[in-house]
Amino acid sequence: MGKHWADFQYEIYLNGMTGAVPRLPTDLTRLEELTEQRLGPGPVGYVAGSAGNGSTARANRAALERRRIVPRVLRDVHERDLSVEVLGRALSAPLALAPVGVLSIMHPDAETAAARAAAAQGVPFVLSSASSTPMEQVAEAMGDAERWFQLYWPRDPEVARSFLNRARAAGFGVLVVTLDTPLLAWRPRDLDQAYLPFLHGVGTANYFSDPAFQAGLARPVHEDPNAAVTHFVQMFADPAKTWPDLAFLRENWDGPIVLKGVLHPDDARQAAEAGMDGVVVSNHGGRQVAGSVAAADALPRVAEAVGDRLTVLFDSGVRTGDDIFKALALGARAVLVGRPYVYGLGLDGGPGVEHVIRCLLAELDLTLALSGHATPRTIGPADLADGPV
Ligand SMILES: Cc1cc2nc3c(=O)[nH]c(=O)nc-3n(C[C@H](O)[C@H](O)[C@H](O)COP(=O)(O)O)c2cc1C
């Protein structure tokens, strides 16, 4: 029998006997508003903001909300197990924390606190290339816990190779290559405040600590930080990359490789043909292409095209346990969650991240049971109706 995540609700009610209530809301859709109230406008704008007028972020939510679960009754759900196998790994639940850069703008404990929280709850942590903490330090904080490395594929192949070698040496088991950010999108909330943390050397820790990156500088980072930032900006991404370039990653990474930011079934097919192991159906939480298809609308077509050949993961818009249920029903093997855990971090540090994970999985466990399932493996398209919101 797996752990019953739903028991978190009894823990909350029992703690209530002494007058205690949760420090953060258990309806995670409320975290954004709280963060807007409590944190500074620069960081909040960076995290909550999206591309353009926010239409893609809204579409992500609407596409999940529109789908409705059709619960089934009189099925034995007293013993439940949320565990799933993902990319050869046994996960205790179909959830991972999405790669999110620059977490120090939300909380001084940044990636280390989020990674520890993920480890404590047995959920994989995906570390961003643009983290504010070097990958080795995050790895050390996690012990043996499951961790994946997200690559922003730099222009300089030596830096790319060095990142992959460092990540492997630090125990990151899966490579997640983000393909939807060859350029930074038009993001009015950041533009209106002229707020971009990288220009202040925040979110550059993996680069500034990298020997191959340092080799491209005339003077050490601490002696000329502006030159280091300029070098970072020039090599951070490469809009000239095309499908044949994936061979480089295959040659330099011997574990699973997952392409993040895939929305078209033909791109997913090409990923399979290129020998990749998985895709993350994602529009970067609506932060890249304004007017983009909602990620949840793209998911079933991608799953249909490659679900038997690739591990299909999903993110963008997941806020609640029932959202995870819906994503699984639409064909995802597991789901990544972004902003909610970042709000949890901003509002309450590591315990805030644990709160978010526990709420999501308690709600998923209950949704599963109350819909007539004892395991995520039996969830499918028949559990959903396309209905009015
Ligand atoms: C503040 C912020 C920073 C992000 N940084 C990265 C990043 O460094 N690498 C990456 O692949 N995705 C990044 N993402 C995208 C997330 O991995 C994920 O795709 C997205 O947050 C999912 O949507 P959600 O926030 O609605 O859950 C970022 C998202 C946010 C909100």
XYZ file of C-alpha atoms and ligand atoms in Angstrom:
420
model
C 0.000 0.000 0.000
C 1.252 3.469 -0.826
C 1.231 6.418 1.517
C -2.233 7.936 1.908
C -1.577 11.589 1.111
C -5.206 12.344 1.936
C -4.392 11.864 5.636
C -2.958 15.387 5.584
C -6.489 16.620 6.101
C -6.820 14.705 9.387
C -3.483 16.084 10.507
C -4.813 19.594 9.882
C -8.075 18.916 11.745
C -6.232 17.279 14.642
C -3.827 20.204 14.940
C -6.910 22.363 15.002
C -7.826 20.812 18.402
C -5.050 22.977 19.843
C -6.256 26.027 17.949
C -3.706 25.800 15.133
C -4.681 26.390 11.534
C -2.472 26.064 8.424
C -0.155 29.031 7.886
C -1.028 29.171 4.198
C -4.356 28.590 2.419
C -5.182 25.024 1.422
C -6.880 26.314 -1.732
C -3.661 26.894 -3.644
C -5.326 29.176 -6.181
C -5.254 31.819 -3.422
C -1.451 31.877 -3.142
C -0.910 34.251 -6.053
C -3.020 36.999 -4.520
C -1.325 36.588 -1.126
C 2.085 36.793 -2.776
C 1.037 39.946 -4.631
C 0.144 41.487 -1.254
C 3.218 40.430 0.688
C 6.212 40.490 -1.669
C 7.837 43.292 -3.636
C 6.492 44.311 -7.056
C 9.662 43.360 -8.962
C 9.868 39.734 -7.810
C 6.087 39.216 -7.841
C 5.828 40.655 -11.334
C 8.604 38.359 -12.501
C 6.981 35.222 -11.069
C 3.293 35.908 -11.636
C 3.786 37.678 -14.957
C 3.356 36.123 -18.371
C 3.942 36.960 -22.003
C 1.889 39.721 -23.609
C -1.410 40.480 -21.976
C -1.433 37.138 -20.149
C -3.810 35.416 -22.553
C -1.843 32.162 -22.645
C -1.683 31.888 -18.864
C -5.440 32.437 -18.704
C -5.993 29.901 -21.494
C -3.961 27.342 -19.527
C -6.291 27.711 -16.574
C -9.424 27.772 -18.722
C -8.435 24.593 -20.577
C -8.097 22.730 -17.283
C -11.206 24.267 -15.748
C -13.292 23.503 -18.812
C -12.690 19.788 -18.472
C -14.818 18.226 -15.797
C -14.277 14.963 -13.970
C -17.052 12.392 -14.131
C -16.790 10.496 -10.824
C -17.592 6.797 -10.578
C -19.041 5.121 -7.475
C -18.947 1.741 -5.727
C -15.401 0.940 -6.666
C -13.050 -0.234 -3.954
C -10.816 2.741 -3.163
C -9.972 2.066 0.471
C -6.357 1.194 -0.363
C -4.705 3.630 -2.729
C -1.272 4.040 -4.227
C -0.239 7.197 -6.074
C 3.131 5.839 -7.154
C 4.076 5.815 -10.832
C 7.109 4.861 -12.856
C 8.584 7.769 -14.793
C 11.677 7.418 -16.989
C 12.685 4.273 -15.149
C 12.273 5.898 -11.755
C 9.768 4.844 -9.120
C 8.073 8.052 -7.984
C 5.808 8.137 -4.959
C 3.358 10.365 -6.843
C 2.941 11.711 -10.391
C 4.409 15.101 -9.478
C 7.706 16.981 -9.769
C 8.673 20.573 -9.035
C 9.174 22.426 -12.330
C 12.452 24.202 -13.081
C 12.117 27.804 -11.979
C 15.088 30.161 -12.131
C 16.233 32.870 -9.742
C 14.448 31.638 -6.616
C 16.519 33.959 -4.397
C 14.217 36.803 -5.430
C 11.451 35.016 -3.546
C 13.306 33.830 -0.455
C 16.932 33.954 0.739
C 17.001 30.152 1.128
C 16.058 29.908 -2.571
C 16.646 26.629 -4.433
C 18.190 24.918 -1.425
C 14.971 25.270 0.577
C 12.758 24.209 -2.322
C 14.964 21.221 -3.135
C 15.019 20.097 0.519
C 11.243 20.382 0.685
C 10.863 18.281 -2.457
C 13.275 15.703 -1.041
C 11.403 15.588 2.278
C 8.159 14.850 0.453
C 9.725 12.377 -1.997
C 9.015 14.486 -5.069
C 11.697 15.097 -7.743
C 13.186 18.572 -7.906
C 14.075 19.931 -11.331
C 16.862 22.474 -10.969
C 16.966 25.341 -13.446
C 20.125 26.302 -15.319
C 19.247 29.822 -14.163
C 19.208 28.966 -10.470
C 20.570 31.409 -7.942
C 22.448 28.566 -6.218
C 25.145 26.448 -7.911
C 23.928 22.965 -8.798
C 26.487 21.230 -6.552
C 25.202 23.097 -3.498
C 21.593 22.159 -4.279
C 22.626 18.544 -4.793
C 24.381 18.487 -1.436
C 21.237 19.724 0.298
C 19.215 16.877 -1.237
C 21.229 13.803 -0.174
C 20.176 10.879 -2.369
C 16.818 12.371 -3.332
C 15.640 12.368 -6.935
C 16.821 15.407 -8.866
C 16.751 16.390 -12.518
C 18.696 19.127 -14.283
C 17.062 21.591 -16.677
C 19.307 22.890 -19.431
C 19.010 26.230 -21.117
C 21.159 25.193 -24.030
C 23.979 27.725 -24.173
C 25.550 28.941 -27.385
C 29.007 27.831 -26.245
C 29.233 24.005 -26.560
C 32.007 23.883 -23.979
C 29.732 25.462 -21.375
C 26.935 23.079 -22.358
C 29.267 20.097 -22.003
C 30.574 21.385 -18.712
C 27.024 21.837 -17.333
C 26.141 18.269 -18.324
C 29.292 16.862 -16.747
C 28.744 18.829 -13.547
C 25.084 17.818 -13.368
C 25.897 14.151 -13.807
C 28.666 14.322 -11.202
C 26.242 16.000 -8.778
C 23.703 13.174 -9.113
C 21.103 14.753 -11.390
C 19.554 11.747 -13.135
C 17.380 13.197 -15.902
C 18.185 15.994 -18.352
C 15.306 18.344 -19.142
C 16.117 20.525 -22.144
C 13.932 23.605 -22.435
C 13.311 24.519 -26.076
C 10.690 27.247 -25.817
C 13.066 29.985 -24.671
C 15.602 30.641 -27.455
C 14.698 34.299 -26.843
C 13.107 35.991 -23.892
C 9.481 36.820 -24.646
C 7.727 40.194 -24.440
C 6.787 40.359 -20.761
C 5.059 43.645 -19.944
C 5.095 43.240 -16.156
C 8.883 43.024 -16.210
C 9.265 45.609 -18.960
C 7.123 48.167 -17.160
C 9.400 47.918 -14.124
C 12.570 47.405 -16.181
C 13.123 44.380 -13.928
C 15.444 41.591 -15.072
C 17.390 39.972 -12.211
C 20.031 38.391 -14.477
C 21.435 41.817 -15.322
C 22.299 42.139 -11.642
C 24.055 38.782 -11.638
C 21.115 37.049 -9.929
C 20.242 33.669 -11.448
C 23.696 33.251 -12.958
C 25.251 31.032 -10.254
C 25.755 27.988 -12.478
C 27.465 30.115 -15.113
C 29.669 32.218 -12.878
C 30.878 29.082 -11.082
C 31.599 27.219 -14.311
C 35.197 26.713 -15.468
C 34.247 26.719 -19.179
C 32.252 29.935 -18.714
C 35.073 31.524 -16.752
C 37.519 30.580 -19.499
C 35.683 33.004 -21.800
C 36.263 35.984 -19.494
C 39.233 38.330 -19.595
C 39.092 38.859 -15.831
C 37.545 36.825 -12.965
C 33.823 37.383 -12.291
C 34.398 39.229 -8.997
C 36.853 41.635 -10.629
C 34.550 42.566 -13.505
C 30.979 41.474 -12.790
C 29.556 43.606 -15.608
C 31.658 41.834 -18.193
C 30.521 38.506 -16.733
C 26.878 39.540 -17.062
C 27.435 40.653 -20.662
C 29.096 37.330 -21.467
C 26.166 35.515 -19.846
C 23.593 37.446 -21.878
C 25.457 36.705 -25.113
C 25.700 32.976 -24.586
C 22.644 32.136 -22.479
C 20.528 30.859 -25.393
C 20.929 29.998 -29.042
C 18.035 30.681 -31.416
C 19.932 28.996 -34.250
C 19.605 25.465 -32.847
C 17.730 22.835 -34.904
C 16.791 19.155 -34.563
C 20.146 17.668 -35.699
C 21.818 19.493 -32.787
C 20.136 17.085 -30.368
C 22.829 14.547 -31.259
C 25.237 16.633 -29.162
C 23.102 16.118 -26.075
C 22.750 12.389 -26.696
C 26.537 12.142 -26.975
C 27.134 14.072 -23.786
C 24.401 12.723 -21.504
C 23.928 9.028 -20.833
C 20.640 9.203 -18.885
C 17.112 10.039 -19.991
C 16.608 13.263 -21.968
C 13.275 15.072 -21.933
C 12.403 17.996 -24.226
C 10.401 20.691 -22.471
C 8.123 23.079 -24.292
C 6.690 20.738 -26.916
C 3.121 21.508 -28.038
C 2.812 20.123 -31.578
C 2.424 16.369 -32.202
C 4.921 16.542 -35.079
C 7.571 18.019 -32.778
C 6.879 15.195 -30.347
C 7.304 12.668 -33.169
C 10.598 14.286 -34.122
C 11.710 14.051 -30.505
C 11.033 10.312 -30.591
C 12.903 9.942 -33.870
C 15.853 11.852 -32.418
C 16.163 9.243 -29.663
C 14.781 11.380 -26.864
C 13.069 9.740 -23.891
C 10.271 12.148 -23.135
C 8.624 15.496 -23.650
C 7.080 18.025 -21.332
C 3.952 19.432 -22.948
C 4.290 22.991 -21.720
C 4.028 26.598 -22.825
C 6.280 27.742 -19.991
C 3.285 28.716 -17.876
C 2.199 31.202 -20.549
C 5.459 33.123 -20.275
C 6.754 32.726 -23.821
C 4.146 32.866 -26.613
C 1.173 35.110 -25.939
C -1.775 33.737 -27.863
C -0.365 30.199 -27.708
C -2.493 27.099 -27.554
C -3.276 26.141 -23.957
C -0.965 23.382 -22.780
C -3.876 21.172 -21.679
C -5.425 21.494 -25.155
C -2.161 20.400 -26.777
C -1.641 17.470 -24.398
C -4.082 14.848 -25.775
C -2.773 15.228 -29.318
C 0.838 14.860 -28.233
C -0.013 11.878 -26.015
C -1.851 10.234 -28.889
C 1.088 10.806 -31.250
C 3.898 9.511 -29.022
C 2.460 8.214 -25.741
C 3.612 4.673 -26.514
C 7.138 5.783 -27.473
C 7.917 8.671 -25.131
C 7.185 9.584 -21.549
C 4.729 12.449 -21.769
C 4.900 14.952 -18.925
C 2.855 18.103 -18.543
C 2.956 21.555 -16.982
C 1.402 25.014 -17.304
C -1.601 25.995 -15.269
C -1.660 23.228 -12.652
C -2.884 24.702 -9.378
C -4.856 21.953 -7.633
C -5.026 18.202 -7.163
C -7.921 17.895 -9.568
C -5.836 19.697 -12.221
C -3.263 16.912 -11.859
C -6.024 14.317 -12.211
C -7.216 16.008 -15.415
C -3.710 16.157 -16.879
C -3.272 12.441 -16.244
C -6.642 11.789 -17.877
C -5.500 13.793 -20.916
C -2.463 11.553 -21.327
C 0.329 12.784 -19.045
C 2.348 10.281 -17.020
C 3.194 12.919 -14.439
C 2.870 16.641 -13.925
C 5.246 19.482 -13.069
C 4.065 22.368 -10.972
C 5.669 25.803 -11.202
C 4.277 28.978 -9.674
C 2.355 27.438 -6.750
C 5.505 26.100 -5.092
C 7.325 29.353 -5.826
C 4.560 31.279 -4.053
C 4.806 28.803 -1.165
C 8.543 29.499 -1.003
C 8.028 33.252 -1.096
C 5.377 33.187 1.606
C 6.856 30.663 4.030
C 10.243 29.340 2.822
C 10.828 25.573 2.759
C 7.731 24.801 4.897
C 5.667 26.749 2.343
C 6.935 24.495 -0.429
C 6.136 21.396 1.630
C 2.675 22.799 2.283
C 2.059 23.168 -1.455
C 3.254 19.642 -2.244
C 1.167 18.113 0.562
C -1.965 20.037 -0.414
C -1.624 19.098 -4.077
C -1.114 15.423 -3.333
C -3.772 15.213 -0.625
C -6.247 16.756 -3.016
C -5.123 14.456 -5.837
C -5.449 11.406 -3.566
C -8.966 12.441 -2.561
C -9.979 13.285 -6.135
C -8.691 9.897 -7.237
C -10.628 8.062 -4.531
C -13.807 10.072 -4.905
C -13.741 9.531 -8.662
C -13.440 5.769 -8.247
C -9.717 5.157 -8.713
C -7.182 3.511 -6.427
C -4.175 4.320 -8.627
C -3.283 6.937 -11.260
C -2.708 4.111 -13.711
C -6.441 3.584 -14.280
C -7.212 7.244 -15.036
C -8.062 7.895 -18.691
C -10.013 10.069 -21.132
C -13.279 8.415 -20.080
C -12.961 10.158 -16.700
C -13.440 13.562 -18.284
C -16.302 15.433 -19.836
C -15.776 18.594 -21.850
C -18.200 20.891 -20.191
C -19.015 24.521 -19.584
C -17.042 26.156 -16.776
C 9.373 32.692 -12.302
C 9.495 31.554 -13.262
C 10.750 31.187 -13.711
C 10.880 30.099 -14.571
N 12.136 29.698 -14.933
C 12.272 28.609 -15.723
C 13.554 28.104 -16.011
O 14.558 28.608 -15.543
N 13.637 27.030 -16.831
C 12.527 26.423 -17.370
O 12.647 25.449 -18.108
N 11.294 26.865 -17.070
C 11.142 27.930 -16.257
N 9.887 28.345 -15.921
C 8.714 27.602 -16.435
C 8.350 26.445 -15.495
O 9.290 25.413 -15.552
C 6.991 25.844 -15.878
O 6.999 25.479 -17.240
C 5.839 26.776 -15.611
O 6.025 27.520 -14.429
C 4.574 25.948 -15.487
O 3.461 26.738 -15.377
P 2.791 27.105 -13.966
O 3.622 28.168 -13.358
O 1.460 27.576 -14.408
O 2.733 25.850 -13.114
C 9.721 29.417 -15.043
C 8.467 29.788 -14.577
C 8.342 30.837 -13.680
C 6.976 31.180 -13.174
